[in-house]
Amino acid sequence: MTLGIVMLCHTALDRAAQVARHWAVAGCPVVLHVDAKVPAAEFGQLQTALADLTKIRFSRRFACEWGTWSLVEASQIAATAMLSEFPEVRHVYLTSGSCLPLRPVAELRAYLDSHPRTDFIESVMAGDVGWTVGGLDLERFTLRFPFSWRRQRKLFDAYVTVQRKLGIRRRIPAGITPHLGSQWWCLTRQSLSAVLESPDRAKYDDYFKRVWIPDESYFQTLIRLVSAKLESRSLTLAKFDVQGRPHIFYDDHRQLLRRSECFVARKIWPHAEGLYDSFLAQTPPRDVQPDPNPTGIDRLFSAAKDRRLAGRTGLYMQSRFPHASHGGDTCAAPYSVLAGFSALFENFADWLSRTSATKVHGHLFAPDRVEFAGNETVYAGGLSDNARHRDYNPRSFLTSLIWNTRGEHQSFQFAPADAQPIASFIAQDPNARVSLISGAFLVPLFQSNRNFGEIRAEAARLQKIEGEFLSLLRGPKTRARVRIWTLAEFIESPMAALQSLVSDIAPRSEMRVTEVPKLVDLQGFDQFLQNLRNQGMQLTLLGDLSAESGNAPRDQQPNRPYVVR
Amino acid sequence: MGLMSSYRLRLQRRRLIARALLRRGELTSVVNRLGQLPRHPVLVFTTLRNERVRLPYFLQYYRGLGVDHFLMVDNGSDDGSRDYLAEQPDVSLWDANASYGKSRYGMDWIMYLLRQYGEGNWCLTVDVDEFLVYPFCETRPLRALTDWLDASNIRTFSAMLLDMYPKGNGGEQLYLEGQNPFEIAEWFDAGNYTISPNPSHSNLWIQGGPRARTFFPGNPKAAPALNKIPLVKWRRPYAYVSSTHMMLPRGLNLTYDQSGGEKASGCLLHAKFLNTLAEKAAEESQRREHYRKGHEYAAYHRGLSDEPDFWCRWSERYTNWKQLETLGLISKGNWA
């Protein structure tokens, strides 16, 4: 059986010559179409380079532009030449100058021999395809496209919009159903000649001349009228990126390409010396005939697509800096913000870290320095404990910390006395888990050895700050997961609250809280509160803290750790 | 962005270009080998002063990436740099004996050369201690990257500056001519960078790294900018505004995606902190010609003599571009 190769070339003619020679030497006639825009000198060089080969022809040259009829015309002319010049040809394979055969030609021939009547052409009903860039699928066939998409994009778009608005539509010729697919096909002589010699060809050609990107639809549509046996897939491995441009293959893809077992790949970087050397080496055909299976390459390119479109959540860097509405308001992983706990319990961070087996920091936003876990002065990624650095860009600080420590849950203490500018970011971050005991900020004041006048002023200041944080957390923009207890509620049943905190931080651990942290001594706290009230302060955030419950939580004796069974 | 600010930026751009043209008289051609270039060469543009020891590896590194030609401006070297460069077959060399500070730290000279020889070509503007790393750079030459950028209609490629440092006192390990500087300065800070958008020019300001951490504890705002756009398909109307940190027209600064995706980007590994520095910082501190009148160098000078060790237990040891991509410092974007 003879396989004929049609090559559409416009750049890197030295590579095209190399590949044409490879096909020809293996016994395949080759017809090259060289873009009319290629200078005569270069074309001459190509002809000279292939002059010693008898099975090479050059077809009439058209100036080709992407997305236009010229590409179909070039394919028609070259295919016609192939069929008439080489009567022995049974399958015609349309390729480009940047295609590279990946398997020995004999294997391709054997494959076609086992499918002697089959046309290999991707042909998908328009409207069913999901891959068209710009959202035009069926409209390719019903609108008019007099403007160039590449050179006159604004006019192109405007004209499409106008036609849509006015409802202007072209009539699709009777008898054809628009299909789309990869332009790289391999057709039998019978089918191909039936398309080219069809009595209606003039009518179809007239119609397709005004279809957009007809090289992806002309043969794909008309083949449906004539094919005896059609496999809707291309034998050429060609993948497109998010912009609709072909992915390019380099030397480092060699293993993937080899493992894909595809017959031909497009598009190859012209300077990929290693690919040309290894795949154009004359290798004998193998006995086994594996089917093409490009899953490795598919995976690679779909990862690239994800990266370009979605990126890595919570990563802020030189080439990814999303708007708040596009994921610019979140950290890379869930983290816990604990407000009030360290005021109520002694060594709370240590306890929580031990109990949940995760990283628990002190007050990361403390006014004087960053209290990293373990009291470190520099932390993951090289973050400094310098408060000025942190406050220079608190958002970068927090997102960096969570990014740098991904894989390990981070928690930190937060209090109204801390630097507050980060608060709004935390509130809207879906990865933030905020647990807050409102009014707990009064406890350190209660314990402090300061003049009461100062305490009174500080209490009012902190209450205002905490009030603002609370209204932020209760606001409509909040996407953080928020749990709020008043001090009164918390003291009522601290165990339940702590247990929920731990299971939140380490959800998979079956751990039950067996050791509880030591509550600070609240003896006299109720009197302290009363003194504040007597000084004219309204305590709004504590909840209903009665004089009795103020110093003796129901399920816990103060000052004595105990064990829950 | 209103009409007025667009107009202001246009004036700024014109002024920068005019400056470059005015200062072309300060350049004297020493040797010009640009006649023998292939079509659409990849070009490197560099200003230097007394970098003789660093030059061999610098040239070797970029030749390895497939750079076609180096256009270099020598600002009064007296250590043999000039003669060494003049002998290199792929270097064109200019003398500039005027003030480095007054020429916008060499940018006026470089911009003139970019205008003159860069038009329509991919141009990489780097210092002698900056080494471009980009996705797949071990297997794909620079030409593969620029071809892909061309095919994707991308005009500029960002590569943030990554300060590399040795473990222990930089002065202890002697940097030898021709040596890969990252055999000594093999450590970097992986994740302490701050990013803030600059609405007037649409670029991102990136600061941080070991210098911010060590030299600028009280004043992070004064820490050097690390965002860079060194690789550009040059056109006459383009201008570098502040070193290679940002450009005009400002659309060229949009090297980052704002809808959540990642664009492709690289890093400039910065081999500044080597033993040659101690000497140099003393010299530059005297000359006070560098950015902010040598302020930064004075800080280095103090820093290097006081507590010269950037290394901490969170320092990351450099292995390859894949590591930088995993750490989120660079991205492959949709290049696969």
PDB file of C-alpha atoms in Angstrom, chain A residues 47-165:
ATOM      1  CA  GLN A  47      13.772  22.611  -4.266  1.00  0.00           C
ATOM      2  CA  THR A  48      17.512  22.102  -4.610  1.00  0.00           C
ATOM      3  CA  ALA A  49      17.702  20.310  -1.288  1.00  0.00           C
ATOM      4  CA  LEU A  50      15.116  17.785  -2.451  1.00  0.00           C
ATOM      5  CA  ALA A  51      16.141  17.634  -6.116  1.00  0.00           C
ATOM      6  CA  ASP A  52      17.643  14.134  -5.854  1.00  0.00           C
ATOM      7  CA  LEU A  53      14.333  12.589  -4.788  1.00  0.00           C
ATOM      8  CA  THR A  54      12.004  11.390  -7.533  1.00  0.00           C
ATOM      9  CA  LYS A  55       8.830  11.175  -5.455  1.00  0.00           C
ATOM     10  CA  ILE A  56       8.706  14.825  -4.452  1.00  0.00           C
ATOM     11  CA  ARG A  57       6.411  17.383  -6.075  1.00  0.00           C
ATOM     12  CA  PHE A  58       5.719  21.030  -5.421  1.00  0.00           C
ATOM     13  CA  SER A  59       2.157  22.212  -5.850  1.00  0.00           C
ATOM     14  CA  ARG A  60       0.958  25.606  -7.031  1.00  0.00           C
ATOM     15  CA  ARG A  61       1.630  28.189  -4.342  1.00  0.00           C
ATOM     16  CA  PHE A  62      -0.974  30.291  -2.563  1.00  0.00           C
ATOM     17  CA  ALA A  63      -0.405  32.997  -0.003  1.00  0.00           C
ATOM     18  CA  CYS A  64      -1.885  31.491   3.127  1.00  0.00           C
ATOM     19  CA  GLU A  65      -3.343  33.299   6.055  1.00  0.00           C
ATOM     20  CA  TRP A  66      -4.457  31.639   9.258  1.00  0.00           C
ATOM     21  CA  GLY A  67      -8.198  31.174   9.538  1.00  0.00           C
ATOM     22  CA  THR A  68      -8.916  31.749   5.858  1.00  0.00           C
ATOM     23  CA  TRP A  69      -9.948  29.769   2.789  1.00  0.00           C
ATOM     24  CA  SER A  70      -6.408  29.934   1.376  1.00  0.00           C
ATOM     25  CA  LEU A  71      -5.386  27.009   3.569  1.00  0.00           C
ATOM     26  CA  VAL A  72      -8.168  24.810   2.201  1.00  0.00           C
ATOM     27  CA  GLU A  73      -7.299  25.856  -1.313  1.00  0.00           C
ATOM     28  CA  ALA A  74      -3.679  24.903  -0.743  1.00  0.00           C
ATOM     29  CA  SER A  75      -4.733  21.514   0.626  1.00  0.00           C
ATOM     30  CA  GLN A  76      -7.096  20.897  -2.312  1.00  0.00           C
ATOM     31  CA  ILE A  77      -4.483  21.725  -4.918  1.00  0.00           C
ATOM     32  CA  ALA A  78      -1.794  19.660  -3.236  1.00  0.00           C
ATOM     33  CA  ALA A  79      -4.132  16.706  -2.642  1.00  0.00           C
ATOM     34  CA  THR A  80      -5.318  16.813  -6.249  1.00  0.00           C
ATOM     35  CA  ALA A  81      -1.716  16.778  -7.384  1.00  0.00           C
ATOM     36  CA  MET A  82      -1.012  13.811  -5.120  1.00  0.00           C
ATOM     37  CA  LEU A  83      -3.915  11.786  -6.488  1.00  0.00           C
ATOM     38  CA  SER A  84      -3.135  12.467 -10.129  1.00  0.00           C
ATOM     39  CA  GLU A  85       0.662  12.236 -10.010  1.00  0.00           C
ATOM     40  CA  PHE A  86       0.864   9.124  -7.860  1.00  0.00           C
ATOM     41  CA  PRO A  87      -1.921   6.687  -8.857  1.00  0.00           C
ATOM     42  CA  GLU A  88      -0.542   4.041  -6.502  1.00  0.00           C
ATOM     43  CA  VAL A  89      -1.377   6.132  -3.421  1.00  0.00           C
ATOM     44  CA  ARG A  90      -4.234   4.747  -1.341  1.00  0.00           C
ATOM     45  CA  HIS A  91      -4.138   6.955   1.802  1.00  0.00           C
ATOM     46  CA  VAL A  92      -3.261  10.664   1.723  1.00  0.00           C
ATOM     47  CA  TYR A  93      -1.984  12.224   4.920  1.00  0.00           C
ATOM     48  CA  LEU A  94      -2.203  15.996   5.333  1.00  0.00           C
ATOM     49  CA  THR A  95       0.643  17.352   7.471  1.00  0.00           C
ATOM     50  CA  SER A  96       2.400  20.632   8.066  1.00  0.00           C
ATOM     51  CA  GLY A  97       6.029  21.610   7.707  1.00  0.00           C
ATOM     52  CA  SER A  98       6.409  21.514  11.464  1.00  0.00           C
ATOM     53  CA  CYS A  99       5.046  17.984  11.856  1.00  0.00           C
ATOM     54  CA  LEU A 100       7.366  15.189  12.832  1.00  0.00           C
ATOM     55  CA  PRO A 101       6.765  11.457  12.321  1.00  0.00           C
ATOM     56  CA  LEU A 102       7.255   9.722  15.657  1.00  0.00           C
ATOM     57  CA  ARG A 103       7.107   6.095  14.578  1.00  0.00           C
ATOM     58  CA  PRO A 104       8.789   4.250  11.731  1.00  0.00           C
ATOM     59  CA  VAL A 105       6.921   4.882   8.468  1.00  0.00           C
ATOM     60  CA  ALA A 106       6.512   1.138   8.058  1.00  0.00           C
ATOM     61  CA  GLU A 107       4.488   1.025  11.265  1.00  0.00           C
ATOM     62  CA  LEU A 108       2.151   3.735  10.011  1.00  0.00           C
ATOM     63  CA  ARG A 109       1.787   1.894   6.744  1.00  0.00           C
ATOM     64  CA  ALA A 110       1.036  -1.354   8.541  1.00  0.00           C
ATOM     65  CA  TYR A 111      -1.522   0.439  10.663  1.00  0.00           C
ATOM     66  CA  LEU A 112      -3.259   1.811   7.583  1.00  0.00           C
ATOM     67  CA  ASP A 113      -3.068  -1.611   5.979  1.00  0.00           C
ATOM     68  CA  SER A 114      -5.043  -2.968   8.863  1.00  0.00           C
ATOM     69  CA  HIS A 115      -7.617  -0.216   8.273  1.00  0.00           C
ATOM     70  CA  PRO A 116      -7.631  -0.112   4.460  1.00  0.00           C
ATOM     71  CA  ARG A 117     -11.005   1.579   4.028  1.00  0.00           C
ATOM     72  CA  THR A 118     -10.904   3.911   7.011  1.00  0.00           C
ATOM     73  CA  ASP A 119     -10.744   7.693   6.886  1.00  0.00           C
ATOM     74  CA  PHE A 120      -8.988   9.141   9.922  1.00  0.00           C
ATOM     75  CA  ILE A 121     -10.354  12.606  10.421  1.00  0.00           C
ATOM     76  CA  GLU A 122     -11.605  14.296  13.524  1.00  0.00           C
ATOM     77  CA  SER A 123     -15.139  15.353  12.656  1.00  0.00           C
ATOM     78  CA  VAL A 124     -17.370  16.575  15.459  1.00  0.00           C
ATOM     79  CA  MET A 125     -20.815  18.045  15.010  1.00  0.00           C
ATOM     80  CA  ALA A 126     -20.500  21.830  15.363  1.00  0.00           C
ATOM     81  CA  GLY A 127     -22.206  22.920  18.540  1.00  0.00           C
ATOM     82  CA  ASP A 128     -21.068  19.780  20.327  1.00  0.00           C
ATOM     83  CA  VAL A 129     -17.450  20.883  20.420  1.00  0.00           C
ATOM     84  CA  GLY A 130     -16.218  22.500  23.568  1.00  0.00           C
ATOM     85  CA  TRP A 131     -12.809  23.553  22.443  1.00  0.00           C
ATOM     86  CA  THR A 132     -13.382  26.467  20.102  1.00  0.00           C
ATOM     87  CA  VAL A 133     -11.638  29.624  21.214  1.00  0.00           C
ATOM     88  CA  GLY A 134     -13.754  32.755  21.173  1.00  0.00           C
ATOM     89  CA  GLY A 135     -16.961  30.778  21.583  1.00  0.00           C
ATOM     90  CA  LEU A 136     -17.645  30.573  17.874  1.00  0.00           C
ATOM     91  CA  ASP A 137     -18.666  27.114  16.771  1.00  0.00           C
ATOM     92  CA  LEU A 138     -21.926  26.897  14.890  1.00  0.00           C
ATOM     93  CA  GLU A 139     -21.701  30.616  14.146  1.00  0.00           C
ATOM     94  CA  ARG A 140     -18.611  29.941  12.083  1.00  0.00           C
ATOM     95  CA  PHE A 141     -21.059  28.593   9.549  1.00  0.00           C
ATOM     96  CA  THR A 142     -23.860  31.107   9.817  1.00  0.00           C
ATOM     97  CA  LEU A 143     -22.104  34.471  10.057  1.00  0.00           C
ATOM     98  CA  ARG A 144     -19.874  36.323   7.633  1.00  0.00           C
ATOM     99  CA  PHE A 145     -16.229  37.082   8.411  1.00  0.00           C
ATOM    100  CA  PRO A 146     -14.823  39.627   6.001  1.00  0.00           C
ATOM    101  CA  PHE A 147     -12.258  40.912   8.527  1.00  0.00           C
ATOM    102  CA  SER A 148      -9.049  39.273   9.655  1.00  0.00           C
ATOM    103  CA  TRP A 149      -9.157  37.951  13.206  1.00  0.00           C
ATOM    104  CA  ARG A 150      -5.448  38.454  13.681  1.00  0.00           C
ATOM    105  CA  ARG A 151      -5.017  41.841  12.048  1.00  0.00           C
ATOM    106  CA  GLN A 152      -8.423  43.499  12.432  1.00  0.00           C
ATOM    107  CA  ARG A 153      -9.657  42.034  15.703  1.00  0.00           C
ATOM    108  CA  LYS A 154     -11.862  44.976  16.672  1.00  0.00           C
ATOM    109  CA  LEU A 155     -13.638  45.048  13.331  1.00  0.00           C
ATOM    110  CA  PHE A 156     -13.959  41.287  13.412  1.00  0.00           C
ATOM    111  CA  ASP A 157     -15.598  41.340  16.840  1.00  0.00           C
ATOM    112  CA  ALA A 158     -17.787  44.321  16.029  1.00  0.00           C
ATOM    113  CA  TYR A 159     -19.077  42.725  12.835  1.00  0.00           C
ATOM    114  CA  VAL A 160     -19.900  39.511  14.671  1.00  0.00           C
ATOM    115  CA  THR A 161     -21.804  41.486  17.311  1.00  0.00           C
ATOM    116  CA  VAL A 162     -23.743  43.445  14.694  1.00  0.00           C
ATOM    117  CA  GLN A 163     -24.778  40.283  12.867  1.00  0.00           C
ATOM    118  CA  ARG A 164     -25.867  38.657  16.114  1.00  0.00           C
ATOM    119  CA  LYS A 165     -27.925  41.695  17.073  1.00  0.00           C
TER     120      LYS A 165
END
